[in-house]
């Protein structure tokens, strides 16, 4: 099968999975334990994606300007800055770190 065939198959499986979610009974989704699990999984996945995108470069762990950007954005979030300000602070920190020699 060609690459496009695999991509189309993955799209079809993704759409089928989404529609299968509508078949889950509402009683199961209203369970407080299920709500906690779903919320925890979301936070865990976002934290894992952030860590991988910050510290990974191929197969190696690196500390570079992305760490400075993440730290600056975390401080901005801690100060309850609006989202666009958090993004701007992170981008500015990454730019400054790269200007100072961090890769």
Coordinates of N, CA, C and O in Angstrom, one line a residue:
X1 N 0.9 -1.2 0.0 CA 0.0 0.0 0.0 C 0.9 1.2 0.0 O 1.9 1.3 0.7
X2 N 0.5 2.2 -0.7 CA 1.3 3.5 -0.8 C 1.1 4.3 0.5 O 0.3 4.0 1.3
X3 N 1.9 5.3 0.6 CA 1.9 6.2 1.7 C 0.5 6.9 1.9 O -0.1 7.0 2.9
X4 N 0.0 7.3 0.7 CA -1.3 8.0 0.7 C -2.4 7.0 1.1 O -3.4 7.4 1.8
X5 N -2.3 5.8 0.8 CA -3.2 4.7 1.2 C -3.2 4.6 2.7 O -4.3 4.5 3.3
X6 N -2.0 4.6 3.3 CA -1.9 4.5 4.8 C -2.5 5.7 5.4 O -3.1 5.6 6.5
X7 N -2.2 6.9 4.8 CA -2.8 8.1 5.4 C -4.3 8.1 5.4 O -5.0 8.5 6.4
X8 N -4.9 7.7 4.3 CA -6.3 7.6 4.2 C -6.9 6.6 5.1 O -8.0 6.8 5.7
X9 N -6.2 5.5 5.3 CA -6.7 4.5 6.2 C -6.6 5.0 7.7 O -7.6 4.8 8.4
X10 N -5.6 5.8 8.0 CA -5.5 6.4 9.3 C -6.6 7.4 9.5 O -7.1 7.5 10.6
X11 N -6.9 8.2 8.5 CA -8.0 9.1 8.6 C -9.3 8.4 8.8 O -10.1 8.8 9.7
X12 N -9.5 7.3 8.1 CA -10.8 6.6 8.3 C -10.9 6.0 9.7 O -12.0 6.0 10.3
X13 N -9.8 5.5 10.2 CA -9.8 4.9 11.5 C -10.1 6.0 12.6 O -10.8 5.8 13.5
X14 N -9.5 7.2 12.3 CA -9.6 8.3 13.3 C -11.1 8.7 13.3 O -11.7 8.9 14.4
X15 N -11.7 8.9 12.1 CA -13.1 9.3 12.1 C -14.0 8.2 12.7 O -15.0 8.5 13.4
X16 N -13.7 6.9 12.4 CA -14.5 5.9 13.0 C -14.4 5.9 14.5 O -15.4 5.6 15.2
X17 N -13.2 6.2 15.0 CA -13.0 6.2 16.5 C -13.9 7.4 17.1 O -14.5 7.2 18.1
X18 N -13.8 8.5 16.4 CA -14.6 9.6 16.9 C -16.1 9.3 16.9 O -16.8 9.6 17.9
X19 N -16.6 8.7 15.8 CA -18.0 8.4 15.8 C -18.4 7.3 16.8 O -19.5 7.3 17.3
X20 N -17.4 6.4 17.1 CA -17.7 5.4 18.1 C -17.9 6.0 19.5 O -18.6 5.4 20.3
X21 N -17.3 7.2 19.7 CA -17.5 7.8 21.0 C -18.9 8.2 21.2 O -19.3 8.3 22.4
X22 N -19.7 8.5 20.2 CA -21.1 8.8 20.3 C -21.9 7.6 20.8 O -23.0 7.8 21.3
X23 N -21.4 6.4 20.6 CA -22.1 5.2 21.0 C -21.9 4.9 22.5 O -22.6 4.0 23.0
X24 N -21.0 5.6 23.2 CA -20.8 5.4 24.6 C -22.0 5.9 25.4 O -22.4 7.0 25.1
X25 N -22.6 5.1 26.3 CA -23.8 5.6 27.0 C -23.5 6.8 27.8 O -22.4 6.9 28.4
X26 N -24.4 7.8 27.9 CA -24.3 9.0 28.7 C -24.1 8.7 30.1 O -23.4 9.4 30.8
X27 N -24.7 7.6 30.6 CA -24.6 7.3 32.0 C -23.1 7.0 32.4 O -22.7 7.4 33.5
X28 N -22.4 6.4 31.5 CA -21.0 6.1 31.8 C -20.2 7.4 31.8 O -19.2 7.5 32.6
X29 N -20.5 8.3 30.9 CA -19.7 9.5 30.8 C -20.0 10.5 32.0 O -19.2 11.4 32.3
X30 N -21.2 10.4 32.6 CA -21.5 11.2 33.7 C -21.0 10.8 35.0 O -21.1 11.4 36.1
X31 N -20.3 9.6 35.0 CA -19.7 9.1 36.2 C -18.6 10.0 36.7 O -17.7 10.4 35.9
X32 N -18.6 10.5 38.0 CA -17.5 11.4 38.5 C -16.1 10.8 38.3 O -15.2 11.5 38.1
X33 N -16.0 9.5 38.5 CA -14.6 8.9 38.4 C -14.2 9.0 36.9 O -13.0 9.3 36.7
X34 N -15.1 8.8 36.0 CA -14.7 9.0 34.5 C -14.3 10.4 34.2 O -13.4 10.6 33.5
X35 N -15.0 11.4 34.8 CA -14.7 12.8 34.6 C -13.3 13.1 35.1 O -12.5 13.8 34.5
X36 N -12.9 12.5 36.3 CA -11.6 12.8 36.9 C -10.5 12.1 36.0 O -9.5 12.7 35.8
X37 N -10.8 10.9 35.5 CA -9.8 10.2 34.7 C -9.6 11.0 33.4 O -8.5 11.1 33.0
X38 N -10.7 11.4 32.8 CA -10.6 12.1 31.5 C -9.8 13.4 31.7 O -8.9 13.8 30.9
X39 N -10.1 14.1 32.8 CA -9.3 15.4 33.1 C -7.9 15.1 33.4 O -7.0 15.9 32.9
X40 N -7.6 14.1 34.1 CA -6.2 13.8 34.4 C -5.4 13.3 33.2 O -4.2 13.7 33.0
X41 N -6.1 12.5 32.3 CA -5.4 12.1 31.1 C -5.0 13.3 30.2 O -4.0 13.3 29.6
X42 N -6.0 14.2 30.1 CA -5.7 15.4 29.3 C -4.5 16.2 29.8 O -3.6 16.6 29.0
X43 N -4.5 16.4 31.1 CA -3.3 17.1 31.7 C -2.0 16.4 31.5 O -1.0 16.9 31.2
X44 N -2.1 15.1 31.7 CA -0.9 14.2 31.6 C -0.4 14.2 30.1 O 0.8 14.3 29.9
X45 N -1.3 14.1 29.2 CA -0.9 14.2 27.8 C -0.3 15.5 27.4 O 0.8 15.6 26.7
X46 N -0.9 16.6 27.8 CA -0.3 17.9 27.5 C 1.0 18.1 28.2 O 2.0 18.7 27.6
X47 N 1.2 17.7 29.4 CA 2.5 17.8 30.1 C 3.6 16.9 29.4 O 4.7 17.4 29.2
X48 N 3.2 15.7 28.9 CA 4.2 14.9 28.2 C 4.6 15.5 26.9 O 5.7 15.5 26.5
X49 N 3.6 16.1 26.1 CA 3.9 16.7 24.9 C 4.8 17.9 25.1 O 5.8 18.1 24.3
X50 N 4.5 18.7 26.1 CA 5.4 19.9 26.4 C 6.8 19.4 26.8 O 7.8 20.0 26.3
X51 N 6.9 18.4 27.6 CA 8.3 17.9 28.0 C 9.0 17.4 26.8 O 10.2 17.7 26.6
X52 N 8.4 16.6 25.9 CA 9.1 16.1 24.8 C 9.5 17.2 23.8 O 10.6 17.2 23.3
X53 N 8.6 18.1 23.6 CA 8.9 19.2 22.6 C 9.9 20.2 23.2 O 10.6 20.9 22.5
X54 N 10.1 20.2 24.5 CA 11.1 21.1 25.1 C 12.5 20.5 25.3 O 13.5 21.1 25.0
X55 N 12.5 19.2 25.6 CA 13.8 18.6 26.0 C 14.3 17.6 25.0 O 15.5 17.1 25.1
X56 N 13.6 17.2 24.0 CA 14.0 16.2 23.0 C 14.5 16.8 21.7 O 13.9 17.8 21.2
X57 N 15.5 16.3 21.2 CA 16.0 16.6 19.9 C 16.4 15.3 19.2 O 17.5 14.8 19.5
X58 N 15.6 14.8 18.4 CA 15.9 13.4 17.8 C 15.8 12.4 18.9 O 14.8 12.3 19.6
X59 N 16.9 11.7 19.1 CA 17.0 10.6 20.1 C 17.7 11.1 21.4 O 17.9 10.4 22.3
X60 N 18.1 12.4 21.4 CA 18.8 12.9 22.6 C 18.1 13.9 23.4 O 17.1 14.6 22.9
X61 N 18.5 14.1 24.6 CA 17.9 15.1 25.5 C 18.8 16.3 25.4 O 20.0 16.2 25.5
X62 N 18.2 17.5 25.2 CA 19.0 18.7 25.1 C 18.4 19.8 26.0 O 17.3 19.8 26.3
X63 N 19.3 20.7 26.4 CA 18.9 21.9 27.2 C 19.3 23.1 26.3 O 20.5 23.3 26.1
X64 N 18.3 23.8 25.8 CA 18.6 24.9 24.9 C 17.6 26.0 25.1 O 17.1 26.1 26.2
X65 N 17.4 26.9 24.2 CA 16.6 28.0 24.3 C 15.1 27.7 24.6 O 14.4 28.5 25.2
X66 N 14.7 26.5 24.2 CA 13.3 26.1 24.5 C 13.1 26.0 26.0 O 11.9 26.2 26.5
X67 N 14.1 25.6 26.8 CA 13.9 25.5 28.2 C 13.7 26.9 28.8 O 12.8 27.1 29.7
X68 N 14.4 27.9 28.3 CA 14.2 29.3 28.8 C 12.9 29.8 28.4 O 12.2 30.4 29.2
X69 N 12.4 29.4 27.2 CA 11.1 29.8 26.8 C 10.0 29.2 27.7 O 9.0 29.8 28.1
X70 N 10.2 27.9 28.0 CA 9.2 27.2 28.8 C 9.2 27.8 30.2 O 8.1 28.0 30.8
X71 N 10.4 28.1 30.8 CA 10.4 28.7 32.1 C 9.8 30.1 32.2 O 9.0 30.4 33.1
X72 N 10.1 30.9 31.1 CA 9.5 32.2 31.1 C 8.0 32.1 30.9 O 7.2 32.9 31.6
X73 N 7.5 31.2 30.1 CA 6.1 31.1 29.9 C 5.4 30.6 31.2 O 4.3 31.0 31.6
X74 N 6.1 29.7 31.9 CA 5.5 29.2 33.2 C 5.4 30.3 34.2 O 4.4 30.4 34.9
X75 N 6.4 31.2 34.3 CA 6.3 32.3 35.2 C 5.2 33.2 34.8 O 4.4 33.7 35.7
X76 N 5.0 33.5 33.5 CA 3.9 34.3 33.0 C 2.6 33.7 33.4 O 1.6 34.4 33.8
X77 N 2.5 32.3 33.3 CA 1.2 31.7 33.6 C 1.0 31.8 35.1 O -0.1 32.0 35.6
X78 N 2.1 31.6 35.9 CA 2.0 31.7 37.4 C 1.5 33.1 37.8 O 0.7 33.3 38.7
X79 N 1.9 34.1 37.0 CA 1.4 35.5 37.3 C 0.0 35.8 36.7 O -0.4 36.9 36.7
X80 N -0.6 34.7 36.1 CA -1.9 34.8 35.5 C -2.0 35.8 34.4 O -3.0 36.6 34.3
X81 N -1.0 35.8 33.5 CA -1.0 36.7 32.4 C -1.9 36.1 31.3 O -2.2 34.9 31.3
X82 N -2.5 36.9 30.4 CA -3.3 36.4 29.4 C -2.5 35.5 28.4 O -1.3 35.6 28.3
X83 N -3.2 34.6 27.7 CA -2.6 33.6 26.9 C -1.6 34.2 25.9 O -0.5 33.7 25.7
X84 N -2.0 35.3 25.2 CA -1.2 35.9 24.2 C 0.1 36.5 24.8 O 1.2 36.4 24.2
X85 N 0.0 37.0 26.0 CA 1.2 37.5 26.7 C 2.1 36.3 27.1 O 3.3 36.5 26.9
X86 N 1.5 35.2 27.5 CA 2.4 34.0 27.8 C 3.1 33.6 26.6 O 4.3 33.3 26.6
X87 N 2.5 33.5 25.4 CA 3.1 33.1 24.2 C 4.2 34.1 23.8 O 5.3 33.8 23.4
X88 N 3.9 35.4 23.9 CA 4.9 36.5 23.6 C 6.1 36.4 24.5 O 7.2 36.5 24.1
X89 N 5.8 36.2 25.8 CA 7.0 36.1 26.8 C 7.8 34.9 26.5 O 9.1 35.0 26.5
X90 N 7.2 33.8 26.2 CA 8.0 32.6 25.8 C 8.8 32.8 24.5 O 10.0 32.4 24.5
X91 N 8.2 33.4 23.5 CA 8.9 33.7 22.3 C 10.1 34.6 22.5 O 11.2 34.5 22.0
X92 N 9.8 35.7 23.3 CA 10.9 36.6 23.6 C 12.0 36.0 24.4 O 13.2 36.2 24.1
X93 N 11.7 35.1 25.3 CA 12.7 34.5 26.1 C 13.6 33.5 25.2 O 14.8 33.5 25.3
X94 N 12.9 32.8 24.3 CA 13.6 32.0 23.4 C 14.5 32.8 22.5 O 15.7 32.4 22.2
X95 N 14.0 33.9 22.0 CA 14.8 34.8 21.1 C 16.1 35.3 21.9 O 17.2 35.3 21.3
X96 N 15.8 35.7 23.1 CA 17.0 36.3 23.9 C 18.0 35.2 24.2 O 19.2 35.4 24.1
X97 N 17.5 34.0 24.5 CA 18.4 32.9 24.8 C 19.2 32.5 23.6 O 20.4 32.3 23.7
X98 N 18.6 32.5 22.4 CA 19.4 32.2 21.2 C 20.3 33.3 20.9 O 21.4 33.1 20.4
X99 N 19.9 34.6 21.1 CA 20.8 35.7 20.9 C 22.1 35.6 21.8 O 23.2 36.0 21.4
X100 N 21.9 35.1 23.0 CA 23.0 35.0 24.0 C 23.8 33.7 23.7 O 24.7 33.4 24.5
X101 N 23.4 32.9 22.8 CA 24.2 31.7 22.4 C 23.7 30.4 22.7 O 24.3 29.4 22.4
X102 N 22.5 30.3 23.3 CA 21.9 29.0 23.5 C 21.3 28.5 22.2 O 20.8 29.3 21.4
X103 N 21.6 27.3 21.9 CA 21.2 26.7 20.6 C 19.7 26.6 20.4 O 18.9 26.7 21.1

